[in-house]
XYZ file of C-alpha atoms in Angstrom:
507
model
C 67.299 -59.021 -38.113
C 64.493 -62.146 -36.768
C 66.048 -61.449 -32.967
C 65.614 -57.635 -33.339
C 62.327 -58.361 -34.322
C 60.822 -60.560 -31.932
C 62.780 -58.391 -28.569
C 60.869 -55.798 -29.961
C 57.157 -57.944 -30.381
C 58.359 -59.095 -26.570
C 58.625 -55.282 -25.915
C 55.622 -54.502 -26.994
C 53.505 -57.137 -25.978
C 54.948 -56.913 -22.153
C 54.268 -53.101 -22.155
C 50.452 -54.288 -23.135
C 50.092 -56.450 -20.398
C 51.788 -54.078 -17.850
C 48.940 -50.745 -19.095
C 46.816 -53.802 -19.088
C 47.219 -54.156 -15.591
C 47.634 -50.403 -14.813
C 43.659 -49.943 -16.286
C 42.043 -52.556 -14.186
C 44.404 -50.834 -11.007
C 42.236 -48.091 -11.421
C 39.063 -49.290 -10.447
C 40.369 -50.267 -7.150
C 39.821 -47.602 -4.134
C 41.641 -44.918 -3.905
C 43.590 -44.858 -1.202
C 43.837 -48.840 -1.616
C 45.668 -47.754 -5.257
C 47.981 -45.032 -2.194
C 48.732 -47.641 -0.170
C 49.561 -50.321 -2.799
C 51.991 -47.055 -4.009
C 53.557 -47.007 -0.356
C 54.675 -50.516 -0.702
C 56.077 -50.091 -3.263
C 57.846 -46.665 -1.963
C 59.651 -49.135 1.041
C 60.639 -51.658 -2.060
C 62.254 -48.155 -4.099
C 64.185 -47.408 -1.098
C 66.185 -51.555 -0.644
C 67.782 -50.056 -4.313
C 71.130 -47.636 -2.579
C 72.522 -46.453 -5.729
C 69.116 -44.094 -5.703
C 68.537 -43.845 -2.205
C 72.087 -41.956 -2.348
C 70.748 -39.448 -4.691
C 68.092 -38.767 -2.553
C 70.865 -38.228 0.425
C 72.991 -36.133 -1.487
C 69.842 -33.583 -2.585
C 68.785 -33.190 2.009
C 72.097 -32.799 3.308
C 73.142 -30.319 0.605
C 69.371 -28.217 1.084
C 69.276 -29.359 4.068
C 72.311 -28.392 5.984
C 70.904 -27.306 9.207
C 69.114 -30.689 9.693
C 70.863 -33.183 11.846
C 71.354 -36.951 9.866
C 68.011 -39.048 11.793
C 66.393 -36.168 10.575
C 67.446 -35.374 7.558
C 67.270 -40.228 7.212
C 63.417 -40.019 7.689
C 62.116 -37.450 5.605
C 64.255 -39.477 2.841
C 61.666 -42.041 4.107
C 59.168 -40.009 3.462
C 60.677 -39.041 0.162
C 60.487 -43.298 -1.176
C 56.713 -43.882 0.545
C 55.781 -41.109 -1.858
C 58.115 -42.326 -4.599
C 55.633 -45.284 -3.907
C 52.489 -43.693 -4.308
C 53.052 -41.132 -7.454
C 53.724 -44.436 -9.715
C 50.622 -46.102 -7.568
C 48.585 -42.645 -9.490
C 49.626 -43.671 -12.763
C 46.078 -45.873 -12.581
C 44.439 -42.718 -10.745
C 46.413 -39.835 -13.198
C 45.557 -41.839 -16.568
C 42.441 -44.271 -15.593
C 40.372 -43.193 -13.243
C 36.749 -41.434 -13.516
C 37.692 -37.935 -12.648
C 34.395 -37.754 -10.684
C 35.700 -40.281 -8.611
C 38.136 -38.079 -7.832
C 36.323 -34.951 -6.893
C 37.076 -35.157 -3.040
C 40.151 -36.025 -3.240
C 41.660 -32.418 -4.905
C 40.791 -29.351 -3.432
C 42.104 -25.454 -6.270
C 42.194 -22.951 -4.928
C 43.370 -19.237 -8.039
C 40.602 -19.316 -10.230
C 41.211 -16.139 -10.009
C 44.131 -15.162 -11.496
C 43.881 -18.240 -13.259
C 40.621 -15.840 -15.492
C 42.506 -12.475 -15.389
C 45.855 -13.841 -17.565
C 42.203 -15.722 -19.905
C 40.395 -12.611 -20.588
C 43.549 -10.380 -21.727
C 44.002 -13.034 -24.994
C 47.479 -13.527 -24.596
C 48.938 -16.928 -23.644
C 49.835 -18.189 -20.885
C 53.598 -20.003 -19.817
C 52.105 -21.975 -16.706
C 55.923 -22.739 -14.204
C 55.487 -25.692 -12.833
C 58.330 -28.206 -11.048
C 58.996 -31.740 -10.124
C 56.888 -33.320 -7.312
C 56.603 -37.311 -6.478
C 52.457 -36.501 -7.808
C 53.889 -35.231 -10.801
C 50.709 -37.278 -12.452
C 47.783 -37.034 -10.923
C 48.336 -33.244 -10.334
C 48.870 -32.396 -14.274
C 45.037 -34.623 -14.168
C 43.467 -32.469 -12.113
C 44.977 -28.736 -13.881
C 43.882 -29.787 -17.270
C 40.688 -30.003 -15.937
C 40.351 -26.582 -14.357
C 42.394 -25.091 -16.450
C 43.313 -24.680 -20.378
C 46.655 -25.731 -21.794
C 49.275 -28.234 -23.207
C 51.922 -29.737 -21.420
C 55.683 -29.643 -22.653
C 57.717 -33.071 -21.594
C 61.106 -35.168 -23.217
C 59.788 -37.824 -25.468
C 61.021 -41.049 -23.900
C 63.317 -43.082 -26.061
C 61.544 -46.246 -26.439
C 59.609 -45.145 -28.706
C 56.946 -48.464 -27.565
C 56.512 -46.907 -23.879
C 56.159 -43.395 -24.715
C 52.696 -44.184 -26.546
C 51.606 -46.214 -24.002
C 52.785 -43.223 -21.737
C 51.221 -40.209 -24.590
C 48.092 -42.224 -24.347
C 47.823 -42.184 -20.662
C 48.574 -38.169 -20.870
C 46.367 -37.717 -23.768
C 43.323 -39.094 -21.575
C 43.500 -35.669 -19.509
C 45.529 -32.672 -21.434
C 47.622 -32.516 -24.502
C 50.823 -32.806 -24.766
C 54.542 -30.759 -26.281
C 57.463 -33.164 -27.407
C 60.205 -31.415 -27.359
C 60.394 -27.866 -30.243
C 62.778 -25.624 -30.413
C 61.484 -21.875 -29.266
C 60.400 -20.622 -32.164
C 57.013 -22.933 -32.569
C 56.583 -23.083 -29.122
C 56.081 -19.015 -28.818
C 53.614 -19.174 -31.874
C 52.289 -21.431 -29.446
C 51.447 -19.400 -26.824
C 50.876 -16.913 -29.611
C 48.177 -17.684 -30.425
C 46.976 -17.251 -28.102
C 47.012 -21.180 -25.874
C 49.161 -22.512 -22.049
C 52.048 -23.657 -21.678
C 52.271 -25.863 -18.777
C 56.245 -26.024 -18.534
C 59.181 -27.247 -15.538
C 62.383 -25.517 -15.709
C 63.766 -26.767 -12.743
C 66.598 -29.729 -14.155
C 69.679 -30.015 -14.506
C 70.164 -29.902 -18.263
C 74.044 -29.030 -18.428
C 75.444 -25.370 -19.107
C 73.626 -24.053 -21.981
C 71.025 -21.798 -20.795
C 71.375 -21.846 -17.220
C 72.560 -19.681 -15.043
C 74.002 -19.995 -11.596
C 71.007 -19.305 -8.895
C 70.512 -19.675 -5.779
C 68.904 -22.390 -3.785
C 68.322 -23.353 -0.371
C 71.420 -21.365 -0.371
C 73.368 -23.487 -2.631
C 73.742 -22.347 -6.705
C 72.116 -24.547 -8.920
C 72.049 -24.428 -12.383
C 68.687 -22.369 -13.292
C 67.084 -22.642 -16.746
C 66.701 -19.501 -18.194
C 64.509 -20.803 -21.328
C 61.515 -19.180 -19.313
C 62.501 -15.803 -19.793
C 62.802 -16.470 -23.360
C 59.690 -18.395 -24.163
C 57.151 -15.862 -22.696
C 59.368 -13.586 -24.267
C 58.531 -14.785 -26.983
C 54.864 -15.675 -27.549
C 54.394 -12.676 -25.153
C 53.108 -14.107 -22.961
C 51.654 -14.369 -19.212
C 53.747 -15.441 -16.639
C 51.927 -18.063 -13.750
C 53.246 -20.502 -11.185
C 51.401 -22.466 -9.977
C 51.540 -24.826 -7.100
C 50.849 -28.530 -6.177
C 51.301 -31.387 -2.878
C 49.200 -33.625 -1.466
C 48.768 -33.472 2.372
C 48.213 -35.880 4.641
C 45.214 -37.350 3.492
C 45.987 -37.716 0.615
C 44.235 -34.419 -0.910
C 45.875 -32.811 -3.926
C 45.959 -29.734 -3.340
C 46.874 -26.650 -6.456
C 46.724 -23.301 -7.130
C 47.209 -20.954 -9.610
C 49.719 -18.121 -7.635
C 49.017 -14.037 -9.529
C 51.264 -13.386 -12.418
C 55.172 -12.430 -12.039
C 56.481 -10.696 -14.340
C 60.118 -11.325 -15.446
C 63.393 -8.129 -15.167
C 65.303 -9.560 -17.913
C 67.910 -9.845 -15.694
C 68.693 -13.837 -16.228
C 70.086 -13.475 -12.085
C 67.088 -12.480 -10.836
C 64.872 -13.914 -12.861
C 65.894 -17.485 -11.804
C 66.303 -16.719 -8.078
C 63.105 -15.389 -7.899
C 61.823 -17.967 -9.998
C 64.434 -20.496 -7.076
C 62.052 -18.804 -3.923
C 58.876 -19.071 -5.471
C 59.921 -23.330 -5.260
C 61.319 -23.592 -2.101
C 57.988 -21.826 -1.475
C 56.644 -23.979 -2.971
C 58.348 -27.239 -1.906
C 58.284 -26.542 1.966
C 54.309 -26.689 1.997
C 55.706 -30.703 2.009
C 59.267 -30.883 1.045
C 60.131 -34.417 1.242
C 56.812 -35.422 -2.153
C 60.247 -33.448 -4.109
C 61.703 -34.884 -6.444
C 64.405 -35.422 -5.002
C 65.667 -38.461 -6.275
C 67.036 -36.708 -9.282
C 70.571 -35.120 -9.320
C 69.322 -32.126 -9.631
C 72.991 -30.466 -8.549
C 75.155 -32.437 -10.693
C 76.515 -29.425 -12.611
C 78.066 -26.974 -10.480
C 80.738 -23.806 -10.651
C 84.196 -24.566 -11.292
C 86.073 -25.499 -9.069
C 82.901 -27.419 -6.848
C 82.903 -31.046 -5.599
C 80.695 -32.308 -6.653
C 77.857 -33.238 -4.117
C 77.016 -37.029 -5.013
C 79.076 -40.317 -4.959
C 81.843 -40.501 -6.568
C 82.959 -45.013 -7.124
C 86.400 -44.771 -5.929
C 88.751 -46.091 -9.024
C 89.423 -49.437 -9.993
C 92.731 -51.380 -8.934
C 94.899 -50.877 -13.234
C 97.752 -53.243 -13.082
C 100.519 -51.762 -14.385
C 104.063 -52.621 -15.917
C 107.992 -51.357 -13.844
C 108.065 -48.386 -16.972
C 104.570 -47.069 -16.413
C 105.539 -47.517 -12.450
C 108.936 -46.104 -12.997
C 108.446 -43.512 -15.592
C 105.308 -42.206 -13.422
C 107.705 -41.580 -9.889
C 110.538 -40.974 -11.498
C 110.183 -37.982 -13.857
C 107.999 -35.311 -11.240
C 109.739 -34.402 -8.058
C 109.841 -36.981 -4.716
C 108.986 -35.054 -1.885
C 109.828 -38.185 0.269
C 110.460 -41.226 0.685
C 109.993 -44.804 2.803
C 113.042 -46.810 3.235
C 115.013 -45.733 0.732
C 112.802 -45.672 -2.001
C 109.538 -42.379 -2.998
C 107.102 -42.202 -1.120
C 105.419 -39.673 -2.072
C 105.825 -37.553 -5.939
C 105.200 -34.093 -6.784
C 104.078 -35.012 -10.649
C 104.995 -32.316 -13.371
C 101.090 -31.501 -13.913
C 101.068 -30.565 -10.581
C 99.764 -34.736 -9.117
C 100.401 -36.446 -6.197
C 101.391 -40.188 -6.254
C 100.915 -41.976 -3.227
C 103.791 -45.178 -2.946
C 102.596 -48.048 -0.524
C 104.224 -51.299 -1.521
C 103.238 -54.689 -0.437
C 102.183 -56.217 2.474
C 101.401 -60.702 2.742
C 100.297 -61.941 6.516
C 99.187 -66.372 5.580
C 98.572 -65.958 1.271
C 96.523 -61.983 2.411
C 97.372 -58.948 1.003
C 96.678 -56.425 3.916
C 98.340 -53.991 2.069
C 95.257 -53.957 -0.887
C 92.774 -54.361 1.932
C 93.834 -51.629 3.562
C 93.874 -49.979 0.165
C 90.595 -50.458 0.032
C 89.571 -49.161 3.000
C 90.698 -46.669 2.593
C 89.405 -45.884 -0.886
C 86.323 -45.939 0.012
C 86.241 -43.853 3.566
C 87.450 -41.727 0.972
C 84.406 -41.467 -1.667
C 81.927 -41.861 1.761
C 83.351 -38.953 2.782
C 83.452 -36.442 -0.327
C 79.379 -37.633 -1.270
C 78.963 -36.163 2.220
C 80.468 -33.316 1.496
C 83.704 -33.211 3.776
C 87.201 -31.448 2.393
C 89.398 -35.182 1.112
C 91.627 -35.354 -1.462
C 90.069 -38.167 -4.426
C 92.350 -40.661 -5.757
C 91.824 -40.316 -9.112
C 94.247 -43.894 -10.105
C 94.474 -46.432 -8.129
C 97.693 -48.985 -10.445
C 99.642 -52.057 -8.861
C 102.912 -52.903 -10.524
C 103.847 -56.809 -10.050
C 108.102 -56.216 -10.718
C 108.047 -53.303 -7.831
C 105.833 -54.581 -5.369
C 103.814 -51.997 -4.907
C 100.285 -49.876 -5.044
C 100.345 -46.710 -6.355
C 97.540 -44.021 -5.824
C 97.431 -40.474 -7.219
C 95.340 -37.733 -6.460
C 95.070 -34.431 -7.740
C 97.858 -32.322 -4.960
C 95.619 -29.706 -3.316
C 96.859 -26.243 -2.403
C 96.484 -27.364 1.122
C 98.840 -26.017 4.477
C 99.374 -28.060 7.249
C 98.052 -27.250 10.544
C 102.057 -27.642 11.929
C 102.357 -24.730 9.180
C 99.692 -22.161 11.000
C 101.341 -18.744 12.267
C 100.738 -18.466 15.412
C 98.338 -15.677 14.167
C 95.465 -17.767 12.704
C 96.223 -20.576 15.210
C 92.939 -19.731 16.849
C 90.885 -19.002 14.452
C 91.477 -22.347 12.609
C 90.803 -23.782 16.630
C 87.493 -22.748 16.092
C 87.210 -24.256 12.197
C 88.888 -27.680 13.346
C 86.571 -27.656 16.211
C 82.446 -26.519 13.029
C 84.350 -29.326 11.037
C 84.586 -32.324 13.544
C 80.730 -31.294 15.408
C 79.730 -31.352 11.589
C 81.162 -35.254 11.498
C 79.587 -36.148 14.736
C 76.500 -34.629 13.580
C 77.406 -36.755 9.621
C 77.690 -40.198 12.350
C 81.431 -40.056 11.608
C 84.147 -40.860 13.682
C 88.035 -39.544 12.562
C 88.581 -42.336 15.601
C 93.181 -42.329 15.904
C 93.889 -39.240 13.513
C 97.113 -38.054 13.207
C 97.802 -33.957 12.530
C 100.115 -34.429 9.756
C 96.521 -36.005 7.682
C 94.443 -32.517 8.222
C 95.158 -28.952 5.553
C 93.697 -26.249 5.320
C 92.393 -25.429 2.336
C 93.285 -21.077 1.152
C 89.190 -21.133 2.006
C 90.225 -21.983 5.535
C 88.358 -24.698 4.633
C 89.870 -27.719 6.521
C 91.117 -31.419 3.890
C 91.292 -35.428 5.449
C 94.049 -36.764 3.928
C 93.776 -40.828 3.557
C 91.465 -41.652 5.678
C 91.989 -45.017 7.794
C 90.602 -44.684 10.779
C 86.744 -43.421 10.657
C 83.558 -45.586 11.355
C 80.811 -44.404 9.777
C 77.183 -44.920 11.947
C 74.023 -44.702 10.474
C 72.835 -42.961 13.794
C 73.424 -40.170 15.795
C 76.978 -40.220 17.906
C 76.843 -41.537 21.191
C 77.605 -38.656 24.225
C 80.810 -41.122 25.529
C 82.842 -41.389 21.771
C 82.263 -37.815 20.698
C 84.439 -36.562 23.416
C 86.762 -39.377 23.148
C 87.061 -38.799 19.747
C 87.412 -34.867 20.527
C 89.769 -35.866 23.293
C 92.244 -38.170 20.752
C 92.123 -34.935 18.211
C 93.136 -32.680 20.086
C 95.828 -34.729 21.827
C 97.298 -35.453 18.047
C 96.846 -30.825 17.044
C 99.623 -29.428 18.770
C 98.800 -26.166 19.055
C 95.435 -27.159 20.610
C 96.970 -29.647 22.558
C 99.530 -26.798 23.844
C 98.492 -23.974 24.439
C 94.341 -23.447 26.601
C 93.109 -20.810 24.339
C 93.124 -22.073 21.534
C 91.879 -25.834 24.162
C 88.865 -23.202 25.008
C 88.224 -21.686 21.213
C 87.573 -25.616 20.057
C 85.514 -26.878 23.007
C 83.845 -24.176 22.906
C 82.824 -23.676 18.342
C 82.197 -27.080 19.050
C 79.688 -27.091 21.543
C 77.941 -23.959 19.647
C 77.162 -26.885 15.936
C 76.445 -29.350 18.103
C 73.489 -27.560 20.030
C 72.819 -24.996 16.741
C 72.530 -29.699 15.700
C 69.997 -29.866 18.538
C 68.341 -27.432 19.526
C 67.077 -26.764 15.646
C 63.884 -25.217 15.447
C 63.120 -28.027 12.743
C 63.402 -31.533 15.177
């Protein structure tokens, strides 16, 4: 109890000191605060776990941009994120008159019209790196309570709410009926429904061309509170000026899919004013439709030690598909999974097999994270009594390339040309690929099995390496190598995809 009390006291003192420094920081000139924030952003960029989330989100939403373009967006996002942290001091503590020349607001006529109706107003917003500053400026001109989720740390939450309440009112998460009463009384509510909150009360609606788990709560809240719905746009321009605009009123149709699609389209338009300032560091797409692979980096499985009884039970309870030196190599289990066995090989005390498998598993994870189909392993085990490693996969319903019928070879060559171009555009080179490493899924997408020879680059692949990889790929795929028409279609599709990336207007 005493240690807990001390911990709580030290936490209070530490947070109090930090927020005290924030108040002093607010006395600095606006440009100095932003410059300091950008320095912080450069440090935040080095946090790999968060950077991978941003890269995955941008890859999902801006697939037509090439790797270098998205990396530039990623760097700009972290600069904006650092500015956002520094802007807490401005948003909460800086006298508003010193912010007047650093903001503009438009569309107040839409707000006045809605206000004159006597109904409550639901302001639809979204999460950006400069959210706190945008909220502070909005509160100067608009009457609303900001809807928020309280922080789990009550001491930290108290400091945050004290800072926010210097500018505006806040409303913690509550039941929808209470919110409805608030709106019916003619009050305003600022709601940001653009984060992934799971499958409850959501609809999969398009967002940058991809299904996004979108909350239906704005429709229900607006209907229950009989409120006017006004979207609000906000972003900073190149000079650091915050531009806020109240957009014209929208009306929900009662069809959740149509309404969610409409709000996402409005959100897209707002984001594209300054795309690097959207809150890409959030796992916006952690909930996806059934069967769709996660877009975020999945860590390879850790090695588990098992005994011979567990090892043999797994191997011999299923159907043996292939053998190596008389021992089971590939096994299909009764529950539809695949077991791939690798027997240990050592050299001068170095476990070569484990090193090779670890490299392969890392590459599997990287390919999965980058949005390309590959079988991701579920379990990685080692049995010392059998001197064997075993990787468990979820079996993919793919078709081996050598089973592709004659009538489907030309379309398949086109698919493979597009696929290899996408890999190259992402900085991935296959190396000495084998035909047996590739299958086609029922939807026609290629799937890569056990990618041992891939090379990953953090820049564009040189043309000489591209051509070398193309030749190796053609030589490995029997029907492409033997059919001049398939080769031509393969290369044409590769060049078409390559030209689309190079000549993209966004570049």
